[in-house]
mmCIF file with all atom_site columns, N, CA and C in Angstrom:
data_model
loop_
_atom_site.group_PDB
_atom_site.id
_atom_site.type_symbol
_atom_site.label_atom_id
_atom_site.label_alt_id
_atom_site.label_comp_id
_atom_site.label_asym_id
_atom_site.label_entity_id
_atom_site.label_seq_id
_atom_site.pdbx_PDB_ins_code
_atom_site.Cartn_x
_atom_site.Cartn_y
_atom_site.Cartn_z
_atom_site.occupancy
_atom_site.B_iso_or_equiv
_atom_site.pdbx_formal_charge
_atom_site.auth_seq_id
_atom_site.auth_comp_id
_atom_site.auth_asym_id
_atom_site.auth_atom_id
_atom_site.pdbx_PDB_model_num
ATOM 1   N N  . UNK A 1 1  ? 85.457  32.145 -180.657 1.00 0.00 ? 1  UNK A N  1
ATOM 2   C CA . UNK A 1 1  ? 85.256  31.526 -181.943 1.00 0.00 ? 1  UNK A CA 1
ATOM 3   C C  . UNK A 1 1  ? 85.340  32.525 -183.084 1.00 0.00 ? 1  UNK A C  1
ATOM 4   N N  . UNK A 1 2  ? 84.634  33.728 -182.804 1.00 0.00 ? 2  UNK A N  1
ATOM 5   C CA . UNK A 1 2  ? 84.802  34.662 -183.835 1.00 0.00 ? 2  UNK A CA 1
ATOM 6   C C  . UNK A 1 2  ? 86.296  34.874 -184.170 1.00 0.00 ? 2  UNK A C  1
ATOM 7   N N  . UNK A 1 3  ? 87.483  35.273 -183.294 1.00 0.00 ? 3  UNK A N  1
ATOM 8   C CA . UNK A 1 3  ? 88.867  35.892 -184.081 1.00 0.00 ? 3  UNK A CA 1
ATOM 9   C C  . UNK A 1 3  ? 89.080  34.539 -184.843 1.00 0.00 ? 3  UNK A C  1
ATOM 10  N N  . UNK A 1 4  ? 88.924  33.135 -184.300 1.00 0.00 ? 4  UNK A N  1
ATOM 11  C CA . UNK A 1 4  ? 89.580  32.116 -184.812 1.00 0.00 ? 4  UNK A CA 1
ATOM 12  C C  . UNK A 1 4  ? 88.944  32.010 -186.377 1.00 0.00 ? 4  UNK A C  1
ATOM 13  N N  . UNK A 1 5  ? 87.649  32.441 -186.596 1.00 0.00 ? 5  UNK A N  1
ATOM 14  C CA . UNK A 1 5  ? 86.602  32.389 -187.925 1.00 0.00 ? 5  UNK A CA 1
ATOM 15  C C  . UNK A 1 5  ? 87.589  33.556 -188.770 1.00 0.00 ? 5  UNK A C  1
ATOM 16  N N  . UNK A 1 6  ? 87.677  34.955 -187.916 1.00 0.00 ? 6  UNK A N  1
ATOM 17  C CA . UNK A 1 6  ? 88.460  35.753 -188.886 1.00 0.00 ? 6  UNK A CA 1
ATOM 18  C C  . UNK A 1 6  ? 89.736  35.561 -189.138 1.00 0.00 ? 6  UNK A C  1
ATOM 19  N N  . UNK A 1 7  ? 90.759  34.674 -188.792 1.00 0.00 ? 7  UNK A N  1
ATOM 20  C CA . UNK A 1 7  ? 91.894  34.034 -189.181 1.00 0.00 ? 7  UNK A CA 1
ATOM 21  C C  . UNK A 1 7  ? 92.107  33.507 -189.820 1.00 0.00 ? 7  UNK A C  1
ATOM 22  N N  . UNK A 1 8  ? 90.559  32.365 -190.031 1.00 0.00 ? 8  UNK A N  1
ATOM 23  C CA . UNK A 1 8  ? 90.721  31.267 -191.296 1.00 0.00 ? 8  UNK A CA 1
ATOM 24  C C  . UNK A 1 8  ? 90.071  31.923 -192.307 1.00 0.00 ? 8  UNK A C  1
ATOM 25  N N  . UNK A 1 9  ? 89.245  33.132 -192.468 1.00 0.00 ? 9  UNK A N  1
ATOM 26  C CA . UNK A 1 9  ? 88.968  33.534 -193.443 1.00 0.00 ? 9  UNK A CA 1
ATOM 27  C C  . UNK A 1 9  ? 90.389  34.758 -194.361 1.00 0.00 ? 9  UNK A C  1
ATOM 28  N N  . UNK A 1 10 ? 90.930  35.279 -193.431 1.00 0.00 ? 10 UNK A N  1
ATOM 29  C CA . UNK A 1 10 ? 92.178  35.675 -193.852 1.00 0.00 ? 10 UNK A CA 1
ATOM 30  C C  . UNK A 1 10 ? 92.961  34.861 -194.292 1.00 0.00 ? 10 UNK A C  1
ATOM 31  N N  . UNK A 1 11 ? 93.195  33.586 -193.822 1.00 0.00 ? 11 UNK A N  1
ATOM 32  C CA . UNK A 1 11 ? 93.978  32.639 -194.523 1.00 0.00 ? 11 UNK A CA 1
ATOM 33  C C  . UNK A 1 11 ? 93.583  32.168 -196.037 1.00 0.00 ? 11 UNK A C  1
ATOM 34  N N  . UNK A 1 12 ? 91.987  31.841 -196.081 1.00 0.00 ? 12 UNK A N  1
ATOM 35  C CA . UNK A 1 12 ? 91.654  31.536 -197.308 1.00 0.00 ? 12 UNK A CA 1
ATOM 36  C C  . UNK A 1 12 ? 91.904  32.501 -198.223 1.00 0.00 ? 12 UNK A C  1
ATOM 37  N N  . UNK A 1 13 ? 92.058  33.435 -197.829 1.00 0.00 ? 13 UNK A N  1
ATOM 38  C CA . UNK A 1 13 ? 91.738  34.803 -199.090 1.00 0.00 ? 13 UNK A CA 1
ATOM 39  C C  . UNK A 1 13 ? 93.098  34.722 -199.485 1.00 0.00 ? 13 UNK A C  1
ATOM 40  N N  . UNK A 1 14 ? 94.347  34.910 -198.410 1.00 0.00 ? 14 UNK A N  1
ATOM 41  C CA . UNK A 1 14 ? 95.905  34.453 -198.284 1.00 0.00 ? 14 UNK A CA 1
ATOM 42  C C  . UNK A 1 14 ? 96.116  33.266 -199.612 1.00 0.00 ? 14 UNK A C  1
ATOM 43  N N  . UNK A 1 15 ? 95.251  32.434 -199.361 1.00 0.00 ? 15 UNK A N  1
ATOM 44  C CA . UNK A 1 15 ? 95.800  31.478 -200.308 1.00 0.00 ? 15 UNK A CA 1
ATOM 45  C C  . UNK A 1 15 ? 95.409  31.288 -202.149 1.00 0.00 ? 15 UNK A C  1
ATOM 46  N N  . UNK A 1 16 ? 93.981  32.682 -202.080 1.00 0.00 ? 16 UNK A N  1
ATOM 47  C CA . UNK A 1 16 ? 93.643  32.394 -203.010 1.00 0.00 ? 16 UNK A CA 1
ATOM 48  C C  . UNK A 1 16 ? 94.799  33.644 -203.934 1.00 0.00 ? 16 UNK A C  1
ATOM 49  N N  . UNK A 1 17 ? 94.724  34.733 -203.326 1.00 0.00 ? 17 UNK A N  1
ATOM 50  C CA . UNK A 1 17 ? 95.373  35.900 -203.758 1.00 0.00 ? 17 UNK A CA 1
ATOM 51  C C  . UNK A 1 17 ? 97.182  35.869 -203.284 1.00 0.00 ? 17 UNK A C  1
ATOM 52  N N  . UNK A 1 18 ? 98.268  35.488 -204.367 1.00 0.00 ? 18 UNK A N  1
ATOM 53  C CA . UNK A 1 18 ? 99.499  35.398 -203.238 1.00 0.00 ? 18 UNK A CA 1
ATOM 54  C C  . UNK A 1 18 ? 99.797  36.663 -204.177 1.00 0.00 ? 18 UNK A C  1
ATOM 55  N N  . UNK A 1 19 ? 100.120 37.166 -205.309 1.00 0.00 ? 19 UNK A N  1
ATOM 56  C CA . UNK A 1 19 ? 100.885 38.007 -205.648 1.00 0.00 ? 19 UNK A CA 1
ATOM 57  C C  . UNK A 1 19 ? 99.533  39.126 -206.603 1.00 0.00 ? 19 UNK A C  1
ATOM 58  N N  . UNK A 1 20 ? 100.450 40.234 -206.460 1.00 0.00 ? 20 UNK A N  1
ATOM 59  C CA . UNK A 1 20 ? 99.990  41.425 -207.371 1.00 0.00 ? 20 UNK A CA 1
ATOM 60  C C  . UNK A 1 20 ? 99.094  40.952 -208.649 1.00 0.00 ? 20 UNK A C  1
ATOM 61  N N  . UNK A 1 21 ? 99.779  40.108 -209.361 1.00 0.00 ? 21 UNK A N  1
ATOM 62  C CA . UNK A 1 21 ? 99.065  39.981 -210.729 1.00 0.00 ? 21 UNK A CA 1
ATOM 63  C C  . UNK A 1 21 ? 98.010  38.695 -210.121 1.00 0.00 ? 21 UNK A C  1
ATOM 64  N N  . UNK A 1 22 ? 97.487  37.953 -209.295 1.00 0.00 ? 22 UNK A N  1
ATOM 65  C CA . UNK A 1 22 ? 96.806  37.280 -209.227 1.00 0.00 ? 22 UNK A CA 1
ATOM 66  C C  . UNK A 1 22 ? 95.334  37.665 -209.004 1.00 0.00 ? 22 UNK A C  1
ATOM 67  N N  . UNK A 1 23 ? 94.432  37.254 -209.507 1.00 0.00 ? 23 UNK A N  1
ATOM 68  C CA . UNK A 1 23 ? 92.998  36.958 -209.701 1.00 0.00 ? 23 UNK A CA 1
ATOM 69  C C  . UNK A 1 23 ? 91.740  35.861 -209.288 1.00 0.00 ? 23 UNK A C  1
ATOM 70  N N  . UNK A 1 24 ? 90.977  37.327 -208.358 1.00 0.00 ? 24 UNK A N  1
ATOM 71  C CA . UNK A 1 24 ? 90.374  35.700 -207.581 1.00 0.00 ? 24 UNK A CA 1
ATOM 72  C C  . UNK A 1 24 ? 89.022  36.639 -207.378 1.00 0.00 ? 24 UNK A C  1
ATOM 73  N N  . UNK A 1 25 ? 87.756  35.547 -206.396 1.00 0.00 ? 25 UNK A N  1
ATOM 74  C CA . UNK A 1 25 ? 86.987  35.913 -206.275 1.00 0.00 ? 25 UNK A CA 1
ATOM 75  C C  . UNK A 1 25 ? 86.661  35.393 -204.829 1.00 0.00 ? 25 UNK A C  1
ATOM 76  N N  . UNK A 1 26 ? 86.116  36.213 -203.741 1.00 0.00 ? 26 UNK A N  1
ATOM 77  C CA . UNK A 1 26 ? 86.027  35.439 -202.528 1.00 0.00 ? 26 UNK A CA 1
ATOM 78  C C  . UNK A 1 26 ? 84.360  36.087 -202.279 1.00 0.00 ? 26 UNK A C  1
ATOM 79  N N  . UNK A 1 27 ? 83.598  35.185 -201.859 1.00 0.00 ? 27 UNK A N  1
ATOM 80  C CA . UNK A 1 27 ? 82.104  35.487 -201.818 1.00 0.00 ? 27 UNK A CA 1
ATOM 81  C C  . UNK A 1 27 ? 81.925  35.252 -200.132 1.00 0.00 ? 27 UNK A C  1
ATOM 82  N N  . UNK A 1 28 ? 80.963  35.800 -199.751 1.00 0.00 ? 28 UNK A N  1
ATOM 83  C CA . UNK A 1 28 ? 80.370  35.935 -198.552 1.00 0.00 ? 28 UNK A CA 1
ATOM 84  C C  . UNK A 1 28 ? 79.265  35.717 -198.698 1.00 0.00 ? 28 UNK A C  1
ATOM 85  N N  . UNK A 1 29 ? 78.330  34.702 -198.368 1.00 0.00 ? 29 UNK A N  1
ATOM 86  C CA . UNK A 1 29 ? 76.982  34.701 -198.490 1.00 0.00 ? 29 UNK A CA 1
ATOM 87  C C  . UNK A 1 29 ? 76.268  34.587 -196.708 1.00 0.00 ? 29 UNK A C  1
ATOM 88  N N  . UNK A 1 30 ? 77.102  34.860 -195.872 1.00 0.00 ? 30 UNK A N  1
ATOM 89  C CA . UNK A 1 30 ? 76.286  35.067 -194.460 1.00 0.00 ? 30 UNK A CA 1
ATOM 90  C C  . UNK A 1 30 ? 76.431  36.851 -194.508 1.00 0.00 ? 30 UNK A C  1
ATOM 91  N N  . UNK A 1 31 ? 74.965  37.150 -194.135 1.00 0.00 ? 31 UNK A N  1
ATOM 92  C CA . UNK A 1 31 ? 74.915  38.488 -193.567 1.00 0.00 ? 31 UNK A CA 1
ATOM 93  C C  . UNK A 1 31 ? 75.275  39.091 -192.551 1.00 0.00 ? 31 UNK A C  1
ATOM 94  N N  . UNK A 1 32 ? 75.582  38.629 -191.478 1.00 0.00 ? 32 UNK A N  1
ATOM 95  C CA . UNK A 1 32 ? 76.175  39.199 -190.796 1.00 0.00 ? 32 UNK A CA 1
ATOM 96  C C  . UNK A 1 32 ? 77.234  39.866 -190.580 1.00 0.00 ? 32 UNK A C  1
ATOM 97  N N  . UNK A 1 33 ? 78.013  39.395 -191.630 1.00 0.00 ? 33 UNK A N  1
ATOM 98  C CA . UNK A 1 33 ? 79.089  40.540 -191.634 1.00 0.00 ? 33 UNK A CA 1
ATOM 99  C C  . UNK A 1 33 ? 78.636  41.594 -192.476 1.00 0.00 ? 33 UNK A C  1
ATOM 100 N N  . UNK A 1 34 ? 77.787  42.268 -192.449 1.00 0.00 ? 34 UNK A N  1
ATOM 101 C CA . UNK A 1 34 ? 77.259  43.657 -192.860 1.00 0.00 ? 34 UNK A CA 1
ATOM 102 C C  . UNK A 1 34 ? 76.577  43.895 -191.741 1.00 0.00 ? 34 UNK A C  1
ATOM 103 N N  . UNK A 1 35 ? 75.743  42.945 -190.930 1.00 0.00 ? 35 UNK A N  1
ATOM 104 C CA . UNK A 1 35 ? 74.672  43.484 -190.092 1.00 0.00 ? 35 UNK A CA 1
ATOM 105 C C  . UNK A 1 35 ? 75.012  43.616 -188.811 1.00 0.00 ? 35 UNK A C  1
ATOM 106 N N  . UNK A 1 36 ? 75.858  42.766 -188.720 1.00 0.00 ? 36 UNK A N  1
ATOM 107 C CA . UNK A 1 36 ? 76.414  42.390 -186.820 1.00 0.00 ? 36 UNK A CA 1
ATOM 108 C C  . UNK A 1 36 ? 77.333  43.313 -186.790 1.00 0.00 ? 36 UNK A C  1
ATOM 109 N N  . UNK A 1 37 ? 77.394  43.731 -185.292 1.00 0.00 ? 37 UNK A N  1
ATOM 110 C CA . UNK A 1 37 ? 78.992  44.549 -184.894 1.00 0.00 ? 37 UNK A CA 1
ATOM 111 C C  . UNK A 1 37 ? 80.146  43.772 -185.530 1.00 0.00 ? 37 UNK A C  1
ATOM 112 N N  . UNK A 1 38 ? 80.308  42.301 -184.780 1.00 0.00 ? 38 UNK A N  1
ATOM 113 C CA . UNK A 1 38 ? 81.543  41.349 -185.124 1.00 0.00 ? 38 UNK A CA 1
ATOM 114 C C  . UNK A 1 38 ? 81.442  41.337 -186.343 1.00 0.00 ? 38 UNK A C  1
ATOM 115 N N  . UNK A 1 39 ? 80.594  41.475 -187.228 1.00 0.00 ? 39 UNK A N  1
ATOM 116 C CA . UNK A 1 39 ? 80.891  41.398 -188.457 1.00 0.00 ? 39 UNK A CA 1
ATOM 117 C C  . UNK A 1 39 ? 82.175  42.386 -189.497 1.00 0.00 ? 39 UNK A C  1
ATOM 118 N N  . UNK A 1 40 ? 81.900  43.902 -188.845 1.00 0.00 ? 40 UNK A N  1
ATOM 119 C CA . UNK A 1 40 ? 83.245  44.807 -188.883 1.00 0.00 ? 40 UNK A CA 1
ATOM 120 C C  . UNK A 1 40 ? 84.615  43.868 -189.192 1.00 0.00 ? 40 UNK A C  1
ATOM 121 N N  . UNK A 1 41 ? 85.126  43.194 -188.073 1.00 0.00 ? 41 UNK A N  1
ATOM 122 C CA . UNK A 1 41 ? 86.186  42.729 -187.995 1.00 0.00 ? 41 UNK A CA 1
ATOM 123 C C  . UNK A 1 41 ? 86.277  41.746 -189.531 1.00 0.00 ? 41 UNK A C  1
ATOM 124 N N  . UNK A 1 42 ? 85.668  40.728 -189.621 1.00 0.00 ? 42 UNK A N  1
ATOM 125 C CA . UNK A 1 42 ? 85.617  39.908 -190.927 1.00 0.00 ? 42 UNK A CA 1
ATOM 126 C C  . UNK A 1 42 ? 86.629  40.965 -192.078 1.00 0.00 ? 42 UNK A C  1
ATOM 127 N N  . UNK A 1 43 ? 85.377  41.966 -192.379 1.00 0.00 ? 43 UNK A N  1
ATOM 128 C CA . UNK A 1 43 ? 85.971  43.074 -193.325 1.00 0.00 ? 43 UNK A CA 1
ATOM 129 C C  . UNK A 1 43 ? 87.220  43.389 -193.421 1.00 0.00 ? 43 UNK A C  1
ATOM 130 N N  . UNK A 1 44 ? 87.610  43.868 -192.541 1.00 0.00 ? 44 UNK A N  1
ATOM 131 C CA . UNK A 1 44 ? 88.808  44.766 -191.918 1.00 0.00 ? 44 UNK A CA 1
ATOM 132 C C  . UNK A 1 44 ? 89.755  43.603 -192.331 1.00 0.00 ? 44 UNK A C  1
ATOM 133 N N  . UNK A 1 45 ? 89.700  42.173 -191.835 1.00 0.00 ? 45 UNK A N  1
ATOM 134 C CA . UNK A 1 45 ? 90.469  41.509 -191.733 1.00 0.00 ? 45 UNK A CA 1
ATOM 135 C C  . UNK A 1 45 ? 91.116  41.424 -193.483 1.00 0.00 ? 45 UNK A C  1
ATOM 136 N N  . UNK A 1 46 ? 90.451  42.155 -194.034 1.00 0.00 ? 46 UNK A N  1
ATOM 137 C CA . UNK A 1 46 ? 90.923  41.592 -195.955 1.00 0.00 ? 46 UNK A CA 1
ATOM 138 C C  . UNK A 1 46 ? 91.377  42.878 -196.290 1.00 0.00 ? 46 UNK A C  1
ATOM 139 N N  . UNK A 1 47 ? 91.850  42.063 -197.129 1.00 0.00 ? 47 UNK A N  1
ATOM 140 C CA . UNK A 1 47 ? 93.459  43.382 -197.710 1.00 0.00 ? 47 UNK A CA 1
ATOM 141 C C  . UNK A 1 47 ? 92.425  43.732 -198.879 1.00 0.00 ? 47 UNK A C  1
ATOM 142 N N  . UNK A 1 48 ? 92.901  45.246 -199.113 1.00 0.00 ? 48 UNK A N  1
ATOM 143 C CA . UNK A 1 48 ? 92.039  46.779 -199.732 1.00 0.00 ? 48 UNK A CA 1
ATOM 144 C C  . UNK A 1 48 ? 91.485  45.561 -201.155 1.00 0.00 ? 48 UNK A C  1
ATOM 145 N N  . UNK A 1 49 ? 90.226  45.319 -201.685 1.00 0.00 ? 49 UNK A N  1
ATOM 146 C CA . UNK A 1 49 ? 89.836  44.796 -203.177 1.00 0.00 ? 49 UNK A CA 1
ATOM 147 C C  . UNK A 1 49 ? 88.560  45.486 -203.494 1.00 0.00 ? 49 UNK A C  1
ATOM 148 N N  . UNK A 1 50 ? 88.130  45.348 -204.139 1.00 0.00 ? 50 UNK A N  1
ATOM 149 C CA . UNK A 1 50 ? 86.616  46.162 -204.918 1.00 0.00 ? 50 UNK A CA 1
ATOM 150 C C  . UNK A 1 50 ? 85.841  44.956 -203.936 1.00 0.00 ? 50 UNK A C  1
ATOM 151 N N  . UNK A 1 51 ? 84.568  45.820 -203.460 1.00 0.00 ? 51 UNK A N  1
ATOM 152 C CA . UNK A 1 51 ? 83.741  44.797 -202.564 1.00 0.00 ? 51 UNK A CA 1
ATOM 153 C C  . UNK A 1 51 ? 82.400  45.323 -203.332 1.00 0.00 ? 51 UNK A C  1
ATOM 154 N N  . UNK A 1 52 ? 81.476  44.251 -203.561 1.00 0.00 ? 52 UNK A N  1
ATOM 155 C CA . UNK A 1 52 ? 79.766  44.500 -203.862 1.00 0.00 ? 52 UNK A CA 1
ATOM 156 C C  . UNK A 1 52 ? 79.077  43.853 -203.043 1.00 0.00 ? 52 UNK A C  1
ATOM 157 N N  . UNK A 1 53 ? 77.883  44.723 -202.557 1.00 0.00 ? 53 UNK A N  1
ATOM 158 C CA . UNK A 1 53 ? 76.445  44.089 -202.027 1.00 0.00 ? 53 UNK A CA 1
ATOM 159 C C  . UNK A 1 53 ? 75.700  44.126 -202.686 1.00 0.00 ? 53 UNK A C  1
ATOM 160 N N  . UNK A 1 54 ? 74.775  43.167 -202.979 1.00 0.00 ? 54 UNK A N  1
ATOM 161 C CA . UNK A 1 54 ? 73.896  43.004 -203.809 1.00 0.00 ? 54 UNK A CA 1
ATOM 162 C C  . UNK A 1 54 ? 73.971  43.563 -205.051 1.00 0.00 ? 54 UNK A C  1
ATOM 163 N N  . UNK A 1 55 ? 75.488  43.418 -205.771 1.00 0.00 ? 55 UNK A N  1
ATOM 164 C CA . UNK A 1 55 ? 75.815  43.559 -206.925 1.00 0.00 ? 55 UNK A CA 1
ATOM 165 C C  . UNK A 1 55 ? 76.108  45.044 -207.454 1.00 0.00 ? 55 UNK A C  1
ATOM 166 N N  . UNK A 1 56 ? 76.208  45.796 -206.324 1.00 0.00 ? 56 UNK A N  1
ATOM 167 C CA . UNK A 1 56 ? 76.196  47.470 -206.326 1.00 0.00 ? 56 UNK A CA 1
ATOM 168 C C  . UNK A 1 56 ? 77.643  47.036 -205.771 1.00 0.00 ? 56 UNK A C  1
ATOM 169 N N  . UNK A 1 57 ? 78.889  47.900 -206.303 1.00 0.00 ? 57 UNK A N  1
ATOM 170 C CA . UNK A 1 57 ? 80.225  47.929 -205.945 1.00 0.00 ? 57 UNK A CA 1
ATOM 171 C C  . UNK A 1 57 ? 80.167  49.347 -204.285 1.00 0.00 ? 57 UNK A C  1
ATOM 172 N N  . UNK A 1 58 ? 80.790  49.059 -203.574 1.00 0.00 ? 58 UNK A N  1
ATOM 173 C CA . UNK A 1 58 ? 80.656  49.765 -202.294 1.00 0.00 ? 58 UNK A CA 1
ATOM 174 C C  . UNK A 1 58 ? 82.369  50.025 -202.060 1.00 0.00 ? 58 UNK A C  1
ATOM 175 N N  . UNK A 1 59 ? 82.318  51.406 -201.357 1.00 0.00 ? 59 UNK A N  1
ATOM 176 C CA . UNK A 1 59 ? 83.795  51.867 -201.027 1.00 0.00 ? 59 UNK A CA 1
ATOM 177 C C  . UNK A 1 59 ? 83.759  51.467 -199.715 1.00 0.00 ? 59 UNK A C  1
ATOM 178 N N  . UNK A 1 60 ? 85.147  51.389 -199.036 1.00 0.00 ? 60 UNK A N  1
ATOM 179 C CA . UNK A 1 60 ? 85.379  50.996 -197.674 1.00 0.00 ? 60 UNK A CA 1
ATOM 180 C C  . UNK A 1 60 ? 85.643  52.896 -197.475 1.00 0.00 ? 60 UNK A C  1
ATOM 181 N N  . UNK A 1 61 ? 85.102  53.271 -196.167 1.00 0.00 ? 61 UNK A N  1
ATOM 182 C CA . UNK A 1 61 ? 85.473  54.649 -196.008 1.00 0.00 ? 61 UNK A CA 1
ATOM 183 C C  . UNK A 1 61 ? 85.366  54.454 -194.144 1.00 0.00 ? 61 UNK A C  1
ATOM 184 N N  . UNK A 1 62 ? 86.042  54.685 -193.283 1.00 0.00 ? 62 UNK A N  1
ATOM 185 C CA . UNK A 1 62 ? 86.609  54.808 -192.101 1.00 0.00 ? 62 UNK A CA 1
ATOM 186 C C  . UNK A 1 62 ? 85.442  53.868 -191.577 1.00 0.00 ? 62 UNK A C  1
ATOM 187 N N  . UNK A 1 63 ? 85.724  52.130 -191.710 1.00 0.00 ? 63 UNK A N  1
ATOM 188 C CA . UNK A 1 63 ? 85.479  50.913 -191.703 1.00 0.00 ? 63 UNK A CA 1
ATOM 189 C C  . UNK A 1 63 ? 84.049  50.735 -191.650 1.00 0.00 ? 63 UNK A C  1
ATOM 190 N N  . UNK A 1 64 ? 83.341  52.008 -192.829 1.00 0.00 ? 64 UNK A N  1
ATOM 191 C CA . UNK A 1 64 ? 81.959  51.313 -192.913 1.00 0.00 ? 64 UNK A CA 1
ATOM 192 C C  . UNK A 1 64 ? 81.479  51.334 -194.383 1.00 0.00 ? 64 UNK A C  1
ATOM 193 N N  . UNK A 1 65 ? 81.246  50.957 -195.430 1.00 0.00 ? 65 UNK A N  1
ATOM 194 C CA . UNK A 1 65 ? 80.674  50.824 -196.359 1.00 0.00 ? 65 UNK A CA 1
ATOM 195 C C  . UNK A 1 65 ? 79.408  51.881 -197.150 1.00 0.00 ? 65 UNK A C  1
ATOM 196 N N  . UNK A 1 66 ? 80.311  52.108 -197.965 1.00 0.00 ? 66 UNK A N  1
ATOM 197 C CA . UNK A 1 66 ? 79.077  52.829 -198.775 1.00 0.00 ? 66 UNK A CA 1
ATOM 198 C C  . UNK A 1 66 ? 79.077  52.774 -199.964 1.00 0.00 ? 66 UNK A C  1
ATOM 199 N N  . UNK A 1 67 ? 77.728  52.687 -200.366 1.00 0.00 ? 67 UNK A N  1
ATOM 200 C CA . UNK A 1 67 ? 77.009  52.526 -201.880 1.00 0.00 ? 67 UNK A CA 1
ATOM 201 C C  . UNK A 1 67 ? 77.731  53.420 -202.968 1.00 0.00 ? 67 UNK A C  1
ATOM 202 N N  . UNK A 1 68 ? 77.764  52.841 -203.899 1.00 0.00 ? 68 UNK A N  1
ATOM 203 C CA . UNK A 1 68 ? 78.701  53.494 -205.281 1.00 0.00 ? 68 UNK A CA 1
ATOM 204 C C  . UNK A 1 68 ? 76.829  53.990 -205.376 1.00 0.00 ? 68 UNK A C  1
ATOM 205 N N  . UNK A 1 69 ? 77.000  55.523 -206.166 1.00 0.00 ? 69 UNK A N  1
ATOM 206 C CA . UNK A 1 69 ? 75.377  55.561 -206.762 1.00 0.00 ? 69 UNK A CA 1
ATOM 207 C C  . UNK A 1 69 ? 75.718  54.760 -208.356 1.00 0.00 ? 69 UNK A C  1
ATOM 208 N N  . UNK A 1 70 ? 74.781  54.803 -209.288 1.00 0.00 ? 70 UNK A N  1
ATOM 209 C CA . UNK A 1 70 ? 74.992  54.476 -210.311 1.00 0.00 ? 70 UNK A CA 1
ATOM 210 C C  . UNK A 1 70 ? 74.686  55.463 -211.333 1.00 0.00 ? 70 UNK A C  1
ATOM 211 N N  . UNK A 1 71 ? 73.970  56.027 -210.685 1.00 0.00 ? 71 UNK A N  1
ATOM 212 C CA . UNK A 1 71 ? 73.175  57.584 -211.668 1.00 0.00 ? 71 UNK A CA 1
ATOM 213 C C  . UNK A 1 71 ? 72.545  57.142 -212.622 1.00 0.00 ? 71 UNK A C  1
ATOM 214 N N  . UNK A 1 72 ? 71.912  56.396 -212.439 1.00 0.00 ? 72 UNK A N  1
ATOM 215 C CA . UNK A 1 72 ? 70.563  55.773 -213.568 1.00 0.00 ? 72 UNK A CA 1
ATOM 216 C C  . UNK A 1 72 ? 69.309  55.627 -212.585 1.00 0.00 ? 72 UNK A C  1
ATOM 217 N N  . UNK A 1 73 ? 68.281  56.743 -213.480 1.00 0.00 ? 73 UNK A N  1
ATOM 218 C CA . UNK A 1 73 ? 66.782  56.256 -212.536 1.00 0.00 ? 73 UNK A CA 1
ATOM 219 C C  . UNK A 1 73 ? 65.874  55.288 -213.278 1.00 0.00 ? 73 UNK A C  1
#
């Protein structure tokens, strides 16, 4: 069930984003794809875009996520 979940979520993103100049927004509100192993794959499955958790922008760096700092205390 999981590859078939990451197929249709590649597809949706496929349909929202078709060309270079297009503009979109795709939200994730289950955690598990941060918390679960299978969750990795979800990620991976989406072509390179600016990603945020909890509203902090995060880099993809050798398929694990890390926090932008903001440098404000």
């Amino acid at each position: 069930q999981v590859p078939q979940a990451i197929i249709k979520l590649k597809q949706g993103f496929g349909r929202l984003i078709r060309t270079a100049t297009d503009k979109g927004m795709v939200v994730l509100f289950d955690p598990r794809v941060l918390t679960k192993p299978y969750g990795r794959g979800f990620l991976a499955a989406l072509p390179k875009c600016k990603r945020f958790v909890d509203g902090a922008e995060v880099e993809t760096q050798s398929g694990r996520q890390k926090k932008h700092s903001t440098g404000s205390t």
